[in-house]
Amino acid sequence: RYFEYYFGKKPNIIRKNRNSVAVLSGKESQEELTALGEDIFRYFGLGCRSVSKIYLPKEYNIDTFFKAMFPYNSIINHHKYANNYDYNKAVYLMSEFKLLDNGFLILKEEESFGSPIASLFYEYYEDVSTLKEKLKDNKENLQCIVSSGFVEDEISFGNTQKPMLNDYADGIDTIAFLLNTSKN
């Protein structure tokens, strides 16, 4: 906020906080869902491209998702991750939130994008076009959309932490930005 106030008129590439989401159709293979676990758990979910929320079709069988996440269950053996898991679970339970839990990942139904460590937000959708519009309206808040055939600029399952050389943060080529601003 203060940076915008003082330097908003100057060229800048200061990034705002963004999150990544995954859109599931219910037709994903077990391999795709397991690869999604890489997008969720790599860097304990703290990477700027880590998936912090999933969108599920209304009648989605959550056991399918939890089964695919099982190969990542050893993450709970990291004491700092486990502390966050215990803390967030306690806060959610004391607040009487409805939770889904597999012993190492807490799923909480939530509209916002940024979930805390050891938690993953989820939201059900009924209409694909409404969800596409919602994601489009929140483009400035999203770093990546993981899916299979849902949107044009999607990232495939398991690849959020493997950007290509031309996958610039926020779509801004930093070198070109520096070269252009140094001329001014």
mmCIF file of C-alpha atoms in Angstrom:
data_model
loop_
_atom_site.group_PDB
_atom_site.id
_atom_site.type_symbol
_atom_site.label_atom_id
_atom_site.label_comp_id
_atom_site.label_asym_id
_atom_site.label_seq_id
_atom_site.Cartn_x
_atom_site.Cartn_y
_atom_site.Cartn_z
ATOM 1 C CA ARG A 1 0.000 0.000 0.000
ATOM 2 C CA TYR A 2 2.715 2.470 0.978
ATOM 3 C CA PHE A 3 4.890 1.461 -1.940
ATOM 4 C CA GLU A 4 1.994 2.164 -4.311
ATOM 5 C CA TYR A 5 1.429 5.546 -2.687
ATOM 6 C CA TYR A 6 5.039 6.728 -2.971
ATOM 7 C CA PHE A 7 6.227 4.949 -6.098
ATOM 8 C CA GLY A 8 3.021 4.067 -7.963
ATOM 9 C CA LYS A 9 3.838 6.434 -10.836
ATOM 10 C CA LYS A 10 7.320 4.970 -11.335
ATOM 11 C CA PRO A 11 7.874 1.868 -13.458
ATOM 12 C CA ASN A 12 8.069 -1.137 -11.135
ATOM 13 C CA ILE A 13 7.753 -4.881 -11.064
ATOM 14 C CA ILE A 14 7.062 -5.304 -7.373
ATOM 15 C CA ARG A 15 4.886 -8.376 -7.173
ATOM 16 C CA LYS A 16 1.671 -8.684 -5.284
ATOM 17 C CA ASN A 17 0.785 -11.912 -3.514
ATOM 18 C CA ARG A 18 -0.706 -14.525 -5.827
ATOM 19 C CA ASN A 19 -1.850 -18.102 -5.439
ATOM 20 C CA SER A 20 -2.304 -21.075 -7.707
ATOM 21 C CA VAL A 21 -5.442 -23.163 -8.026
ATOM 22 C CA ALA A 22 -6.346 -26.495 -9.566
ATOM 23 C CA VAL A 23 -9.606 -27.289 -11.315
ATOM 24 C CA LEU A 24 -10.648 -30.931 -11.184
ATOM 25 C CA SER A 25 -13.297 -32.402 -13.456
ATOM 26 C CA GLY A 26 -13.536 -35.804 -11.793
ATOM 27 C CA LYS A 27 -12.089 -37.453 -14.905
ATOM 28 C CA GLU A 28 -8.427 -37.150 -13.870
ATOM 29 C CA SER A 29 -6.315 -40.279 -13.730
ATOM 30 C CA GLN A 30 -4.765 -41.408 -10.460
ATOM 31 C CA GLU A 31 -1.375 -40.395 -11.917
ATOM 32 C CA GLU A 32 -2.586 -36.851 -12.663
ATOM 33 C CA LEU A 33 -3.974 -36.466 -9.156
ATOM 34 C CA THR A 34 -0.782 -37.796 -7.594
ATOM 35 C CA ALA A 35 1.185 -35.307 -9.719
ATOM 36 C CA LEU A 36 -1.090 -32.581 -8.323
ATOM 37 C CA GLY A 37 0.307 -33.533 -4.921
ATOM 38 C CA GLU A 38 3.685 -32.277 -6.152
ATOM 39 C CA ASP A 39 2.044 -28.911 -6.901
ATOM 40 C CA ILE A 40 0.514 -28.840 -3.417
ATOM 41 C CA PHE A 41 3.320 -30.167 -1.201
ATOM 42 C CA ARG A 42 6.556 -29.009 -2.905
ATOM 43 C CA TYR A 43 8.205 -26.365 -0.700
ATOM 44 C CA PHE A 44 5.553 -27.207 1.929
ATOM 45 C CA GLY A 45 3.054 -25.245 -0.143
ATOM 46 C CA LEU A 46 5.005 -22.003 0.256
ATOM 47 C CA GLY A 47 6.210 -21.648 -3.342
ATOM 48 C CA CYS A 48 4.725 -18.756 -5.292
ATOM 49 C CA ARG A 49 3.365 -21.331 -7.753
ATOM 50 C CA SER A 50 2.110 -23.818 -5.137
ATOM 51 C CA VAL A 51 -1.531 -24.871 -5.401
ATOM 52 C CA SER A 52 -3.431 -23.557 -2.389
ATOM 53 C CA LYS A 53 -6.985 -24.242 -3.555
ATOM 54 C CA ILE A 54 -8.833 -26.820 -5.615
ATOM 55 C CA TYR A 55 -12.158 -26.520 -7.392
ATOM 56 C CA LEU A 56 -14.234 -29.690 -7.392
ATOM 57 C CA PRO A 57 -17.366 -30.667 -9.310
ATOM 58 C CA LYS A 58 -20.411 -30.814 -7.025
ATOM 59 C CA GLU A 59 -20.567 -34.624 -6.754
ATOM 60 C CA TYR A 60 -16.794 -35.213 -6.507
ATOM 61 C CA ASN A 61 -15.647 -38.254 -4.517
ATOM 62 C CA ILE A 62 -13.029 -36.766 -2.184
ATOM 63 C CA ASP A 63 -11.677 -40.237 -1.348
ATOM 64 C CA THR A 64 -10.219 -40.342 -4.875
ATOM 65 C CA PHE A 65 -8.271 -37.169 -4.131
ATOM 66 C CA PHE A 66 -7.085 -38.348 -0.709
ATOM 67 C CA LYS A 67 -5.954 -41.697 -2.144
ATOM 68 C CA ALA A 68 -3.826 -39.851 -4.721
ATOM 69 C CA MET A 69 -2.264 -37.678 -1.991
ATOM 70 C CA PHE A 70 -1.213 -40.661 0.133
ATOM 71 C CA PRO A 71 2.315 -40.936 -1.385
ATOM 72 C CA TYR A 72 3.052 -37.549 0.236
ATOM 73 C CA ASN A 73 2.056 -38.646 3.750
ATOM 74 C CA SER A 74 5.657 -38.574 5.016
ATOM 75 C CA ILE A 75 5.493 -34.765 4.930
ATOM 76 C CA ILE A 76 3.857 -34.948 8.354
ATOM 77 C CA ASN A 77 7.203 -36.218 9.717
ATOM 78 C CA HIS A 78 8.711 -32.746 9.243
ATOM 79 C CA HIS A 79 8.197 -31.165 12.648
ATOM 80 C CA LYS A 80 7.511 -27.638 11.382
ATOM 81 C CA TYR A 81 4.916 -28.930 8.917
ATOM 82 C CA ALA A 82 3.384 -31.095 11.665
ATOM 83 C CA ASN A 83 3.242 -28.090 14.015
ATOM 84 C CA ASN A 84 1.350 -26.115 11.365
ATOM 85 C CA TYR A 85 -0.963 -29.056 10.738
ATOM 86 C CA ASP A 86 -1.753 -29.383 14.463
ATOM 87 C CA TYR A 87 -2.172 -25.630 14.937
ATOM 88 C CA ASN A 88 -4.444 -25.110 11.921
ATOM 89 C CA LYS A 89 -6.526 -28.156 12.764
ATOM 90 C CA ALA A 90 -7.002 -26.903 16.338
ATOM 91 C CA VAL A 91 -8.009 -23.427 15.145
ATOM 92 C CA TYR A 92 -10.438 -24.835 12.583
ATOM 93 C CA LEU A 93 -11.990 -27.273 15.058
ATOM 94 C CA MET A 94 -12.363 -24.613 17.766
ATOM 95 C CA SER A 95 -14.042 -22.395 15.181
ATOM 96 C CA GLU A 96 -16.325 -25.322 14.306
ATOM 97 C CA PHE A 97 -15.439 -25.281 10.615
ATOM 98 C CA LYS A 98 -16.381 -28.308 8.562
ATOM 99 C CA LEU A 99 -13.125 -30.060 7.639
ATOM 100 C CA LEU A 100 -11.940 -32.965 5.547
ATOM 101 C CA ASP A 101 -8.752 -34.521 6.902
ATOM 102 C CA ASN A 102 -6.509 -37.417 5.911
ATOM 103 C CA GLY A 103 -4.002 -37.197 8.764
ATOM 104 C CA PHE A 104 -1.497 -34.924 6.985
ATOM 105 C CA LEU A 105 -3.593 -32.487 4.934
ATOM 106 C CA ILE A 106 -6.630 -30.506 6.024
ATOM 107 C CA LEU A 107 -9.212 -29.516 3.424
ATOM 108 C CA LYS A 108 -11.404 -26.547 4.311
ATOM 109 C CA GLU A 109 -14.247 -25.252 2.175
ATOM 110 C CA GLU A 110 -13.354 -21.618 1.554
ATOM 111 C CA GLU A 111 -13.847 -18.970 -1.136
ATOM 112 C CA SER A 112 -10.468 -17.253 -0.694
ATOM 113 C CA PHE A 113 -7.307 -18.478 -2.427
ATOM 114 C CA GLY A 114 -4.461 -18.440 0.114
ATOM 115 C CA SER A 115 -4.475 -21.439 2.425
ATOM 116 C CA PRO A 116 -2.064 -21.847 5.361
ATOM 117 C CA ILE A 117 0.588 -24.589 5.543
ATOM 118 C CA ALA A 118 -0.863 -28.123 5.852
ATOM 119 C CA SER A 119 -4.241 -26.846 4.629
ATOM 120 C CA LEU A 120 -5.809 -26.780 1.211
ATOM 121 C CA PHE A 121 -8.913 -24.773 0.451
ATOM 122 C CA TYR A 122 -11.588 -26.242 -1.764
ATOM 123 C CA GLU A 123 -14.741 -25.010 -3.408
ATOM 124 C CA TYR A 124 -17.408 -26.887 -5.312
ATOM 125 C CA TYR A 125 -18.619 -25.731 -8.696
ATOM 126 C CA GLU A 126 -21.686 -26.653 -10.719
ATOM 127 C CA ASP A 127 -21.341 -24.594 -13.875
ATOM 128 C CA VAL A 128 -18.082 -24.650 -15.851
ATOM 129 C CA SER A 129 -18.672 -21.307 -17.580
ATOM 130 C CA THR A 130 -19.393 -19.590 -14.251
ATOM 131 C CA LEU A 131 -16.143 -20.961 -12.819
ATOM 132 C CA LYS A 132 -14.183 -19.854 -15.891
ATOM 133 C CA GLU A 133 -15.611 -16.358 -15.488
ATOM 134 C CA LYS A 134 -14.746 -16.330 -11.775
ATOM 135 C CA LEU A 135 -11.143 -17.327 -12.519
ATOM 136 C CA LYS A 136 -10.940 -14.717 -15.268
ATOM 137 C CA ASP A 137 -12.229 -12.034 -12.877
ATOM 138 C CA ASN A 138 -9.538 -13.050 -10.353
ATOM 139 C CA LYS A 139 -6.686 -13.222 -12.864
ATOM 140 C CA GLU A 140 -4.638 -10.669 -10.890
ATOM 141 C CA ASN A 141 -4.776 -12.939 -7.820
ATOM 142 C CA LEU A 142 -3.745 -16.132 -9.611
ATOM 143 C CA GLN A 143 -0.265 -17.283 -10.560
ATOM 144 C CA CYS A 144 -1.198 -20.637 -12.149
ATOM 145 C CA ILE A 145 -4.291 -22.636 -12.981
ATOM 146 C CA VAL A 146 -3.666 -26.369 -12.974
ATOM 147 C CA SER A 147 -6.102 -28.451 -14.989
ATOM 148 C CA SER A 148 -6.520 -30.678 -17.996
ATOM 149 C CA GLY A 149 -8.314 -28.935 -20.844
ATOM 150 C CA PHE A 150 -10.115 -26.347 -18.732
ATOM 151 C CA VAL A 151 -8.489 -23.037 -19.681
ATOM 152 C CA GLU A 152 -6.082 -21.886 -22.374
ATOM 153 C CA ASP A 153 -3.053 -20.977 -20.236
ATOM 154 C CA GLU A 154 -3.328 -23.894 -17.828
ATOM 155 C CA ILE A 155 -0.409 -25.779 -16.314
ATOM 156 C CA SER A 156 -0.486 -29.572 -16.429
ATOM 157 C CA PHE A 157 -0.621 -31.560 -13.196
ATOM 158 C CA GLY A 158 2.725 -31.761 -11.406
ATOM 159 C CA ASN A 159 4.336 -28.881 -13.297
ATOM 160 C CA THR A 160 3.664 -25.676 -11.355
ATOM 161 C CA GLN A 161 7.172 -25.693 -9.899
ATOM 162 C CA LYS A 162 8.772 -26.360 -13.290
ATOM 163 C CA PRO A 163 8.300 -23.113 -15.232
ATOM 164 C CA MET A 164 9.745 -22.731 -18.707
ATOM 165 C CA LEU A 165 12.346 -20.029 -19.333
ATOM 166 C CA ASN A 166 9.718 -17.787 -20.914
ATOM 167 C CA ASP A 167 7.217 -18.251 -18.050
ATOM 168 C CA TYR A 168 7.862 -14.857 -16.499
ATOM 169 C CA ALA A 169 6.496 -13.986 -13.070
ATOM 170 C CA ASP A 170 3.262 -12.078 -13.631
ATOM 171 C CA GLY A 171 3.971 -12.241 -17.383
ATOM 172 C CA ILE A 172 6.696 -9.572 -17.144
ATOM 173 C CA ASP A 173 10.062 -10.194 -18.812
ATOM 174 C CA THR A 174 12.379 -8.821 -16.113
ATOM 175 C CA ILE A 175 15.367 -8.348 -18.437
ATOM 176 C CA ALA A 176 13.276 -6.449 -21.003
ATOM 177 C CA PHE A 177 11.801 -4.343 -18.184
ATOM 178 C CA LEU A 178 15.268 -3.431 -16.892
ATOM 179 C CA LEU A 179 16.565 -2.665 -20.372
ATOM 180 C CA ASN A 180 13.573 -0.439 -21.158
ATOM 181 C CA THR A 181 13.649 1.446 -17.840
ATOM 182 C CA SER A 182 17.408 2.005 -18.016
ATOM 183 C CA LYS A 183 16.905 3.898 -21.306
ATOM 184 C CA ASN A 184 14.613 6.407 -19.597
#
